mmCIF file of N, CA, C and O in Angstrom:
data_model
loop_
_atom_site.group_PDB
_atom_site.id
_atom_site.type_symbol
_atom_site.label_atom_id
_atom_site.label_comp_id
_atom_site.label_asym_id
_atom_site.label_seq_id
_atom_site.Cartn_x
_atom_site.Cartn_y
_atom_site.Cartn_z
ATOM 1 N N UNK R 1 -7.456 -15.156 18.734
ATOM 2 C CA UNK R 1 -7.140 -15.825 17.497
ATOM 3 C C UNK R 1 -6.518 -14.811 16.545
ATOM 4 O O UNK R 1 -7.117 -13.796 16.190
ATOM 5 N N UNK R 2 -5.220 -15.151 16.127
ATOM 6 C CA UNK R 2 -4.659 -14.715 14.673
ATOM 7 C C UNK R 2 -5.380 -14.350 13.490
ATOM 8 O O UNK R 2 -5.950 -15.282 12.924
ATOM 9 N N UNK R 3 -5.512 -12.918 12.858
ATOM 10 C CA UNK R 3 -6.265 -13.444 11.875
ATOM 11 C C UNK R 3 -5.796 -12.422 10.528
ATOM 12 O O UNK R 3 -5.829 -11.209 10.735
ATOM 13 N N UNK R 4 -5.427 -12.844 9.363
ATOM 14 C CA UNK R 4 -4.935 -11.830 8.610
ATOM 15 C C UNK R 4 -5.743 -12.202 7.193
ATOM 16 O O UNK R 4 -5.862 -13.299 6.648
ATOM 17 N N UNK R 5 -6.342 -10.670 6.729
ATOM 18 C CA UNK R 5 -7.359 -10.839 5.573
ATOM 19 C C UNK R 5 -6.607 -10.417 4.544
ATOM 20 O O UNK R 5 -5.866 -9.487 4.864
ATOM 21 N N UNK R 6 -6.514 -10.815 3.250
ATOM 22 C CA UNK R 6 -5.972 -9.684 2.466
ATOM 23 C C UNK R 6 -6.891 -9.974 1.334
ATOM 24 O O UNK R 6 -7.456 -11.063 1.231
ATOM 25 N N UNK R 7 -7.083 -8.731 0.248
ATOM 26 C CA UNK R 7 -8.121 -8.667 -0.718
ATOM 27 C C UNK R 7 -6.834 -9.537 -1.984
ATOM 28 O O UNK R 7 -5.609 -9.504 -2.098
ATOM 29 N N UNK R 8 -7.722 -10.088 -2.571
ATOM 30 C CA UNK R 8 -7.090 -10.850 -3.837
ATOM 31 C C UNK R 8 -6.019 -10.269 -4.989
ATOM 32 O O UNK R 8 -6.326 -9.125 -5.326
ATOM 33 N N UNK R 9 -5.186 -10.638 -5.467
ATOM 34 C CA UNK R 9 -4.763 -9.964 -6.679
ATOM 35 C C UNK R 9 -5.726 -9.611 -7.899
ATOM 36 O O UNK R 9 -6.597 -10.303 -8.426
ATOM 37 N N UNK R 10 -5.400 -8.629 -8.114
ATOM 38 C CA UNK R 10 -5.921 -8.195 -9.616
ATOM 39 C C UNK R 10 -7.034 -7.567 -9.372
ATOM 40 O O UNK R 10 -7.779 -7.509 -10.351
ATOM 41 N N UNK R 11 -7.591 -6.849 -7.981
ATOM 42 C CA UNK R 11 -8.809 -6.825 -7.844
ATOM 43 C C UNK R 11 -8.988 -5.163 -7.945
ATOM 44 O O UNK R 11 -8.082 -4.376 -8.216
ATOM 45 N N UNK R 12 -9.868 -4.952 -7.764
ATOM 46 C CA UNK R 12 -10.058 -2.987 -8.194
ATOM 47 C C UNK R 12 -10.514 -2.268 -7.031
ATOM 48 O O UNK R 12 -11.666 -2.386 -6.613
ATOM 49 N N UNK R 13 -9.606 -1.490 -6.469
ATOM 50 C CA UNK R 13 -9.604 -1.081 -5.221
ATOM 51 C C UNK R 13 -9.853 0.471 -5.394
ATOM 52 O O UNK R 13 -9.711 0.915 -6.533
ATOM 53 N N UNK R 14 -10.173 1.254 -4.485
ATOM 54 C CA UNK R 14 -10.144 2.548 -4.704
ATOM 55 C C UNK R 14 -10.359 3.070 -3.207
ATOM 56 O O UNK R 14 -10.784 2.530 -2.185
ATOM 57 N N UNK R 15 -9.715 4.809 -3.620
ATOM 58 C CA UNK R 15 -8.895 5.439 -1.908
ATOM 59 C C UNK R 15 -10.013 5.194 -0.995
ATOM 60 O O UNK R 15 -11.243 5.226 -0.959
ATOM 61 N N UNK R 16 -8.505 4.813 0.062
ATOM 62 C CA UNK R 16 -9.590 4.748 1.135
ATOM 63 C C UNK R 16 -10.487 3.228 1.371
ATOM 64 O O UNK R 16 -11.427 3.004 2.133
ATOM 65 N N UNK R 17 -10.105 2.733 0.841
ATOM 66 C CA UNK R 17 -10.449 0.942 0.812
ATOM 67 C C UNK R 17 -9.921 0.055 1.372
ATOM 68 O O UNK R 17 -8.937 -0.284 0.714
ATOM 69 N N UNK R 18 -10.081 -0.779 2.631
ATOM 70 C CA UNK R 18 -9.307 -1.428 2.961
ATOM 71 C C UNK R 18 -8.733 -2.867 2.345
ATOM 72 O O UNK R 18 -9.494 -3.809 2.126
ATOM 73 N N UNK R 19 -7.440 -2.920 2.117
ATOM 74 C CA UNK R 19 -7.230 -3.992 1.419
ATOM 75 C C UNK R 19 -6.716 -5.214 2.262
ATOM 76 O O UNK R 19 -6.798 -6.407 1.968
ATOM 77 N N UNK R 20 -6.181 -4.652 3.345
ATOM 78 C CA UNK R 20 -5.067 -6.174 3.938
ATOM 79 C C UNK R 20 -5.467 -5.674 5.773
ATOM 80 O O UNK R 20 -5.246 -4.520 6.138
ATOM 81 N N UNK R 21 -6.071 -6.762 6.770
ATOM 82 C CA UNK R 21 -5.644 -6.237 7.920
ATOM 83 C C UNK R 21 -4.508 -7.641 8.561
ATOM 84 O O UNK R 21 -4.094 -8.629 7.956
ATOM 85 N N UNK R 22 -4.301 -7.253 9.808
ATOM 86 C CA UNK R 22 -3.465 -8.177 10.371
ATOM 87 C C UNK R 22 -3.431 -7.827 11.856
ATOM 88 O O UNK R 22 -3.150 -6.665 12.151
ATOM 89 N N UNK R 23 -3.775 -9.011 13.152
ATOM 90 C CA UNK R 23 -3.559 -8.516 14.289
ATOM 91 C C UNK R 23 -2.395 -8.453 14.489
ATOM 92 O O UNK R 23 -1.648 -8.972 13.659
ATOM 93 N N UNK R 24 -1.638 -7.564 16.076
ATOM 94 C CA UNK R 24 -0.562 -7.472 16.419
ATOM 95 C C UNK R 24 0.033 -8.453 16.458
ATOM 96 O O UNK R 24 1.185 -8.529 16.030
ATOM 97 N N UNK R 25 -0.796 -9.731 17.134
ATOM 98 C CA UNK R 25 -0.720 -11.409 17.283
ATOM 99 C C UNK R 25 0.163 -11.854 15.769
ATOM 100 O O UNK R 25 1.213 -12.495 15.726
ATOM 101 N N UNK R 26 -0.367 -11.478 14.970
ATOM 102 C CA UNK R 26 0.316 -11.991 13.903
ATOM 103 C C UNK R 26 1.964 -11.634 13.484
ATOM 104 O O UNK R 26 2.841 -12.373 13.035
ATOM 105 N N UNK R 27 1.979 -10.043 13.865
ATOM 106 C CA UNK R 27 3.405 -9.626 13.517
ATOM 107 C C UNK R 27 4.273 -10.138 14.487
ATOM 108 O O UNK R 27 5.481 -10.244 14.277
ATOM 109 N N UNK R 28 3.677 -10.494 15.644
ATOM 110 C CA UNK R 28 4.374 -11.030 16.841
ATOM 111 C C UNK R 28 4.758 -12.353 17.096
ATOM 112 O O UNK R 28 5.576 -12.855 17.867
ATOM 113 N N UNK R 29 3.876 -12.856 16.162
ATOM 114 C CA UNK R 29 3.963 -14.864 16.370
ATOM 115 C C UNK R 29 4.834 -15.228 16.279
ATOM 116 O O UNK R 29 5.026 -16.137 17.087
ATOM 117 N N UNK R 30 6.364 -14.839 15.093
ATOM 118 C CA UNK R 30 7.745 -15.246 15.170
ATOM 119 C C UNK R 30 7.633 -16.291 14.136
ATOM 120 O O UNK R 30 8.656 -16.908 13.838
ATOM 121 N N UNK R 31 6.325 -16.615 13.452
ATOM 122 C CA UNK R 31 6.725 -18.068 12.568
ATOM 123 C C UNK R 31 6.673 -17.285 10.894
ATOM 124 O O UNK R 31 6.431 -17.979 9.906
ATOM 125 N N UNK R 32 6.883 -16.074 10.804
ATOM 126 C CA UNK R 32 6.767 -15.853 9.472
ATOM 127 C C UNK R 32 5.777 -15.392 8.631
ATOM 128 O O UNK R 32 5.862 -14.764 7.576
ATOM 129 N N UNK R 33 4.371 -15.985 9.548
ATOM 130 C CA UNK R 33 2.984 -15.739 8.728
ATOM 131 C C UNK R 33 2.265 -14.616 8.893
ATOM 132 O O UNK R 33 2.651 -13.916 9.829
ATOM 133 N N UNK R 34 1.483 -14.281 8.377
ATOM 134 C CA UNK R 34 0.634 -12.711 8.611
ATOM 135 C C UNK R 34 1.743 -12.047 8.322
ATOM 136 O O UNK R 34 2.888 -12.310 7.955
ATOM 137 N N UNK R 35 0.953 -10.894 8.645
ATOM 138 C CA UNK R 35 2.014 -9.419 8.532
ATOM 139 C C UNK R 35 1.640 -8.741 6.550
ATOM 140 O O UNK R 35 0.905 -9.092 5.627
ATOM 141 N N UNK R 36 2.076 -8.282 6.652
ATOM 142 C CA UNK R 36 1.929 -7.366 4.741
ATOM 143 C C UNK R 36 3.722 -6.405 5.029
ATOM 144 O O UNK R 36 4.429 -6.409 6.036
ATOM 145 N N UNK R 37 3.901 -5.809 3.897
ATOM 146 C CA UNK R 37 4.588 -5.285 3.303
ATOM 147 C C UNK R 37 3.873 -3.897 2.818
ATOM 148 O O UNK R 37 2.946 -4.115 2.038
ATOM 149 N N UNK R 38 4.008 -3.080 2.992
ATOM 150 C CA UNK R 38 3.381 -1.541 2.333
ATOM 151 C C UNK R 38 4.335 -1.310 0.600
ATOM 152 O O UNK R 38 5.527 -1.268 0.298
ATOM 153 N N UNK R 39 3.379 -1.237 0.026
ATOM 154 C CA UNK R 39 3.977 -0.768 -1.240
ATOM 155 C C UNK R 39 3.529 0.112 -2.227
ATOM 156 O O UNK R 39 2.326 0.344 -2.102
ATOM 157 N N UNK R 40 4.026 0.646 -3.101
ATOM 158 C CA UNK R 40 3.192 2.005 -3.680
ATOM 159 C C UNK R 40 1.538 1.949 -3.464
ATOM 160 O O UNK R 40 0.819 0.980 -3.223
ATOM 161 N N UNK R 41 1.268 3.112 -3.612
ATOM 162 C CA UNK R 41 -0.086 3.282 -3.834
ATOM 163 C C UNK R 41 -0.869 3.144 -1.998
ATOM 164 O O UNK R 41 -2.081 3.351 -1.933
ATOM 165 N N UNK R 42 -0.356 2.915 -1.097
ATOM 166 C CA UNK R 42 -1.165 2.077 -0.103
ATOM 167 C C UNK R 42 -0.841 2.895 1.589
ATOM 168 O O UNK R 42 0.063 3.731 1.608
ATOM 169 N N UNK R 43 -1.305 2.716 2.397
ATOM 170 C CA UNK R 43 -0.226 3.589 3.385
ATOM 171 C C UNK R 43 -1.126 2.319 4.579
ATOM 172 O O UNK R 43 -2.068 1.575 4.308
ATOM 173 N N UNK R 44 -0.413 2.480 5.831
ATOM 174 C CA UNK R 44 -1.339 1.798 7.034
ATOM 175 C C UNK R 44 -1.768 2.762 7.960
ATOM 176 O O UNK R 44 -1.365 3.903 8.188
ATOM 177 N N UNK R 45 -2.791 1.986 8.517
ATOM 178 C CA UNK R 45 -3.543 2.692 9.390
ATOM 179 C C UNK R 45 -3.851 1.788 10.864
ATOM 180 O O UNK R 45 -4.619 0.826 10.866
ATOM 181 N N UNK R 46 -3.186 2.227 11.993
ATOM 182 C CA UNK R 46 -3.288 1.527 12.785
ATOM 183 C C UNK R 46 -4.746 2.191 13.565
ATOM 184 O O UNK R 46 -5.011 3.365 13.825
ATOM 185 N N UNK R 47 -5.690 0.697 13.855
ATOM 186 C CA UNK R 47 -6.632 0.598 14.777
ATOM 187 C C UNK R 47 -7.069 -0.306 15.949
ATOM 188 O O UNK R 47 -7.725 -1.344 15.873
ATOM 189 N N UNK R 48 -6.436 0.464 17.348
ATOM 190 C CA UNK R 48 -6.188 -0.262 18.305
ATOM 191 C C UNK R 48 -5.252 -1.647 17.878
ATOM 192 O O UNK R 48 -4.564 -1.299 16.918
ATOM 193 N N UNK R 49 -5.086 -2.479 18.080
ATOM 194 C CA UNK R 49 -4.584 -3.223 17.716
ATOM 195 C C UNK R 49 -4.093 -4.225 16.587
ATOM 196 O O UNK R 49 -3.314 -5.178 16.559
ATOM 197 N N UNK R 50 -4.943 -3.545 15.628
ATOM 198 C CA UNK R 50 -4.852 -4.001 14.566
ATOM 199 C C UNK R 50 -3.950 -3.105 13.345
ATOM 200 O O UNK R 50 -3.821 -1.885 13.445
ATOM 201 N N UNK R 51 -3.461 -3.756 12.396
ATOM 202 C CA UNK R 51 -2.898 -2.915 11.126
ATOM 203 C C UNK R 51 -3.916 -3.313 9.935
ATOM 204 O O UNK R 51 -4.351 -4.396 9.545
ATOM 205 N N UNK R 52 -4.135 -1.803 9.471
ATOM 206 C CA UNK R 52 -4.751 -2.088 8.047
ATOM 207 C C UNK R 52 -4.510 -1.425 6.778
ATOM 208 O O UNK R 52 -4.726 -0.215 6.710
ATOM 209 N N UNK R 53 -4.103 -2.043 5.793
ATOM 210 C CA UNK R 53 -3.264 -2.010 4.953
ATOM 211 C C UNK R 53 -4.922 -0.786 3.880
ATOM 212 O O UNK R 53 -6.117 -1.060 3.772
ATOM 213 N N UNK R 54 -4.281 0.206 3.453
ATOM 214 C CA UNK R 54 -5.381 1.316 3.012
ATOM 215 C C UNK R 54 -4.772 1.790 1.660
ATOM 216 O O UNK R 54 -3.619 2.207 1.548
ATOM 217 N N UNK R 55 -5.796 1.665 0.504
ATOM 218 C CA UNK R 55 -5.371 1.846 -0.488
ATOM 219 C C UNK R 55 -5.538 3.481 -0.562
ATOM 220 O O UNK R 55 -6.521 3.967 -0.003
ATOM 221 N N UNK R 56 -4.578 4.368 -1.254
ATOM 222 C CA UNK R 56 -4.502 5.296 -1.546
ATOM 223 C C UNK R 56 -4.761 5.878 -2.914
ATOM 224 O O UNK R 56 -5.358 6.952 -2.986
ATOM 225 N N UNK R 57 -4.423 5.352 -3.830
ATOM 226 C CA UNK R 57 -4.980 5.902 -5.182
ATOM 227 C C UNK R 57 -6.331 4.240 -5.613
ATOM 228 O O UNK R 57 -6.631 3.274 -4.911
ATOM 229 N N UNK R 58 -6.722 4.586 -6.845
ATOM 230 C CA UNK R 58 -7.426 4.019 -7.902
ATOM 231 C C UNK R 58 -7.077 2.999 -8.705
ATOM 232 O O UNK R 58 -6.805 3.308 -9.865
ATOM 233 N N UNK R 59 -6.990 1.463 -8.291
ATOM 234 C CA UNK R 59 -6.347 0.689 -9.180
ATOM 235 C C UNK R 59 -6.053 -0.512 -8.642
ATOM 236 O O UNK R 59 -6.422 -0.619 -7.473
ATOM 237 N N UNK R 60 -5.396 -1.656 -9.205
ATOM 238 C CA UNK R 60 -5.543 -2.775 -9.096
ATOM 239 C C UNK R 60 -4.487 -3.324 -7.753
ATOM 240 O O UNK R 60 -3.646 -2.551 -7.296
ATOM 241 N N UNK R 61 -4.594 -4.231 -7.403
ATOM 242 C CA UNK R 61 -3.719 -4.606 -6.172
ATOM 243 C C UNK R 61 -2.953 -5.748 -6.981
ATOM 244 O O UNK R 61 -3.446 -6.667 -7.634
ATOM 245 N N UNK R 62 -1.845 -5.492 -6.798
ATOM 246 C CA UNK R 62 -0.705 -6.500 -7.025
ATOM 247 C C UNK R 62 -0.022 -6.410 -5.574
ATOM 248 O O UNK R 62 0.076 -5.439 -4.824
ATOM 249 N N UNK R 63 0.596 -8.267 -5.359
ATOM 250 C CA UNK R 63 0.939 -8.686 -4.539
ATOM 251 C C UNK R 63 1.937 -9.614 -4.880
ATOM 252 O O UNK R 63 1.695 -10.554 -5.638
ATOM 253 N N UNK R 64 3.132 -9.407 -4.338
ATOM 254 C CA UNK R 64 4.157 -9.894 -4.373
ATOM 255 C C UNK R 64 4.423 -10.568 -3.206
ATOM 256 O O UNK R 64 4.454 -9.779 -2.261
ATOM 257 N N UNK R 65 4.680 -11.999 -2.806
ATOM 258 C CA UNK R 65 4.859 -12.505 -1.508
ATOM 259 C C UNK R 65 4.435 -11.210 -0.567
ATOM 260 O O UNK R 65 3.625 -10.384 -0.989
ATOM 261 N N UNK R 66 5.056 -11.098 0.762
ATOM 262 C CA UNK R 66 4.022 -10.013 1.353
ATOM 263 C C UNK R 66 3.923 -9.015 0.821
ATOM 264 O O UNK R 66 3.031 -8.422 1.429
ATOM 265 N N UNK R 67 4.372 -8.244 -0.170
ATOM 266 C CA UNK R 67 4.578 -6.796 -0.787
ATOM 267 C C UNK R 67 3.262 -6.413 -1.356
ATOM 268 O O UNK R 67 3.142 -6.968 -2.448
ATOM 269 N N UNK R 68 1.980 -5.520 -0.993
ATOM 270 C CA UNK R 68 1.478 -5.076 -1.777
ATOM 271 C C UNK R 68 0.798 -4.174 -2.384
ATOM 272 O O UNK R 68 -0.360 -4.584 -2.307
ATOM 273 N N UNK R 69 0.798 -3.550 -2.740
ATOM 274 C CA UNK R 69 1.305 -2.364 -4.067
ATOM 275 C C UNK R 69 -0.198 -2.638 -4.292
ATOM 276 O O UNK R 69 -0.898 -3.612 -4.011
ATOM 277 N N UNK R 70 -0.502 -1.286 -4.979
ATOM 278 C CA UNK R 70 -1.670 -0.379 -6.071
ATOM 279 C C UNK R 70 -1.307 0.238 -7.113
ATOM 280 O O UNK R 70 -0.876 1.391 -7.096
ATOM 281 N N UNK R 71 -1.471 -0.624 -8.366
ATOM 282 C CA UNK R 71 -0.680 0.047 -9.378
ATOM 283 C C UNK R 71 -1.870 0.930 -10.174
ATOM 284 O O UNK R 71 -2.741 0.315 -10.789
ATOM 285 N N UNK R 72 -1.868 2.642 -10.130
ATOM 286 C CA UNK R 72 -2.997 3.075 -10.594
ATOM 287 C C UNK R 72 -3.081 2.904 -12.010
ATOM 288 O O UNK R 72 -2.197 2.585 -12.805
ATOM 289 N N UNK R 73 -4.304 3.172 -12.196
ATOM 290 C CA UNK R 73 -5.477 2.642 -13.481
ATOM 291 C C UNK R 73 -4.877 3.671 -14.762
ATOM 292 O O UNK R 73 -4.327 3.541 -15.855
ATOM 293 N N UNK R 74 -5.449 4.947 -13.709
ATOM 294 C CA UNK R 74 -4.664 5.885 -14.724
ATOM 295 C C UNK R 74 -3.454 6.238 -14.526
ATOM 296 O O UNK R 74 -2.932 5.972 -13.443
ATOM 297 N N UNK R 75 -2.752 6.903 -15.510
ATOM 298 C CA UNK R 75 -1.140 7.623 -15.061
ATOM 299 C C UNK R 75 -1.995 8.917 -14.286
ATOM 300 O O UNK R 75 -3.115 9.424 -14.353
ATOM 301 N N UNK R 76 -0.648 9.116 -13.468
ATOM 302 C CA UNK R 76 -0.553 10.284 -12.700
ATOM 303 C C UNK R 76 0.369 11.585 -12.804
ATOM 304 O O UNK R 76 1.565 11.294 -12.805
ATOM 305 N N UNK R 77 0.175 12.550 -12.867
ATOM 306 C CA UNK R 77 1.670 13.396 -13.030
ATOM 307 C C UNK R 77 2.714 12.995 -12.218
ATOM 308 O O UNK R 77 2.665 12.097 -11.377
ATOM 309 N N UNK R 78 3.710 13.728 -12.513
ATOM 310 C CA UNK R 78 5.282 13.230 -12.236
ATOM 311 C C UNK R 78 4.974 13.780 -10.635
ATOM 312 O O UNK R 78 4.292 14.768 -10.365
ATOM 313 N N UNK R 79 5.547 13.025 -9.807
ATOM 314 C CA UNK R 79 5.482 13.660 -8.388
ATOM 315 C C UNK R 79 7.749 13.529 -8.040
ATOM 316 O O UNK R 79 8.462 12.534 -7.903
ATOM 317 N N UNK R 80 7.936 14.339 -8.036
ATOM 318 C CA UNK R 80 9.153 14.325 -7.308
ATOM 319 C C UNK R 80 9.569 13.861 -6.149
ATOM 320 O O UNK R 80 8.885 14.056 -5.144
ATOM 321 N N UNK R 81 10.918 13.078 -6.082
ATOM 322 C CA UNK R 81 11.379 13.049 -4.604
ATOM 323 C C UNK R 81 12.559 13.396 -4.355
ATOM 324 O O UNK R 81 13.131 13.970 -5.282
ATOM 325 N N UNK R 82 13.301 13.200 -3.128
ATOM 326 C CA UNK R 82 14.351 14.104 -2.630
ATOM 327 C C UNK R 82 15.352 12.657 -3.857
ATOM 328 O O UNK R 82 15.236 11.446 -4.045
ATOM 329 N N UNK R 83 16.417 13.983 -4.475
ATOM 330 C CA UNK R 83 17.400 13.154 -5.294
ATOM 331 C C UNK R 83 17.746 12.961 -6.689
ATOM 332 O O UNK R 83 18.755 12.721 -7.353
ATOM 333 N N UNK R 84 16.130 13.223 -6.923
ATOM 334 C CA UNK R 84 15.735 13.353 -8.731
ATOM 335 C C UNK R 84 16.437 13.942 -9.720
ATOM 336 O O UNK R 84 16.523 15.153 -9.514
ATOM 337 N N UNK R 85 16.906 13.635 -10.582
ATOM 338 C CA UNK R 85 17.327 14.512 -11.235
ATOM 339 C C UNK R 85 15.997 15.116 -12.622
ATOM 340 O O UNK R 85 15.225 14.468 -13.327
ATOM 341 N N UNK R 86 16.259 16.569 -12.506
ATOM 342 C CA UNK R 86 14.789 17.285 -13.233
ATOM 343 C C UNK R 86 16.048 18.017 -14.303
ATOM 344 O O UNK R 86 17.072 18.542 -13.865
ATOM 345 N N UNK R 87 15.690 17.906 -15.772
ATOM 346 C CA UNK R 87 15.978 18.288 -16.810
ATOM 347 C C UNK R 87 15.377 19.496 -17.216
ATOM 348 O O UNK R 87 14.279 19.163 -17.663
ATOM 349 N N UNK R 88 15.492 20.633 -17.297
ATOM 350 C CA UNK R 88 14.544 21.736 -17.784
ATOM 351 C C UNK R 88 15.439 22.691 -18.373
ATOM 352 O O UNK R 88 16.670 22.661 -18.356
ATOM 353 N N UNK R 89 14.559 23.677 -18.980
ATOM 354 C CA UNK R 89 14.857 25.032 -19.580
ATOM 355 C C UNK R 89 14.416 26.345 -18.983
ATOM 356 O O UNK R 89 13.231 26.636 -19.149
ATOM 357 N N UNK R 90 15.246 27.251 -18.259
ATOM 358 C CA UNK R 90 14.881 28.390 -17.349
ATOM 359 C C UNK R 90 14.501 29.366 -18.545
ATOM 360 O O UNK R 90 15.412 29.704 -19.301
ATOM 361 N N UNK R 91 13.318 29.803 -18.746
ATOM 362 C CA UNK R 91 12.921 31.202 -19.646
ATOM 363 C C UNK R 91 12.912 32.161 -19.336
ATOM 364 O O UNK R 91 12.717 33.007 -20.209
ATOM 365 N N UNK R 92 13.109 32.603 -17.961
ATOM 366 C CA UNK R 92 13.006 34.190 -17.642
ATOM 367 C C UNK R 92 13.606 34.218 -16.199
ATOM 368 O O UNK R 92 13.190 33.361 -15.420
ATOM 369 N N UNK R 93 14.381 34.961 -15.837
ATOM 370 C CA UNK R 93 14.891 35.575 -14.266
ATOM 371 C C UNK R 93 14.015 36.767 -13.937
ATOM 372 O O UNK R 93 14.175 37.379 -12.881
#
C-alpha cells in the first residue's frame, strides 16, 4: 500500500524532525499523487525504500502544493552561495 504522511502547515518543527515521508510506490505510481518537493530549510533522507522529508533548521513548515520549505523562527547569518555578489571594504593587505 501507497502511503504518504506529511506534517501540517504552520506547525513547529525542529532539526532533525521528520516532516513528510513517501514510499517509492508513490513516486512511481505515474498519477501525480504523493511525492514532496524539498525546499529551504529541509534535506531527504532515504530509508530503504522510503523518502523522508527532514527538517534542518528551527521553524515553521510552509507548504506550497508539493513544495515544502522551513522558514526559520529566528534569522540566521548571511550564508553565501556560488554567484553572490558581496559589497565590502578591504582595511589592510
Amino acid at each position: 500500500m501507497a502511503m504518504t504522511t506529511v506534517v501540517s502547515s504552520d506547525y513547529l518543527v525542529v532539526p532533525g524532525q521528520v516532516i513528510a515521508t513517501s514510499s517509492e510506490e508513490d513516486e512511481n505510481s505515474g498519477d501525480g499523487g504523493g511525492g514532496f518537493l524539498r525546499g529551504h530549510g529541509t534535506y531527504v533522507e532515504q530509508v530503504k525504500d522510503e523518502s523522508r522529508l527532514v527538517a534542518s533548521v528551527a521553524g515553521t513548515v510552509e507548504r506550497v502544493n508539493k513544495l515544502i520549505s522551513v522558514i526559520p523562527v529566528a534569522p540566521q547569518s548571511y550564508v553565501g552561495h556560488v554567484g553572490d555578489l558581496i559589497v565590502g571594504r578591504i582595511a589592510a593587505v
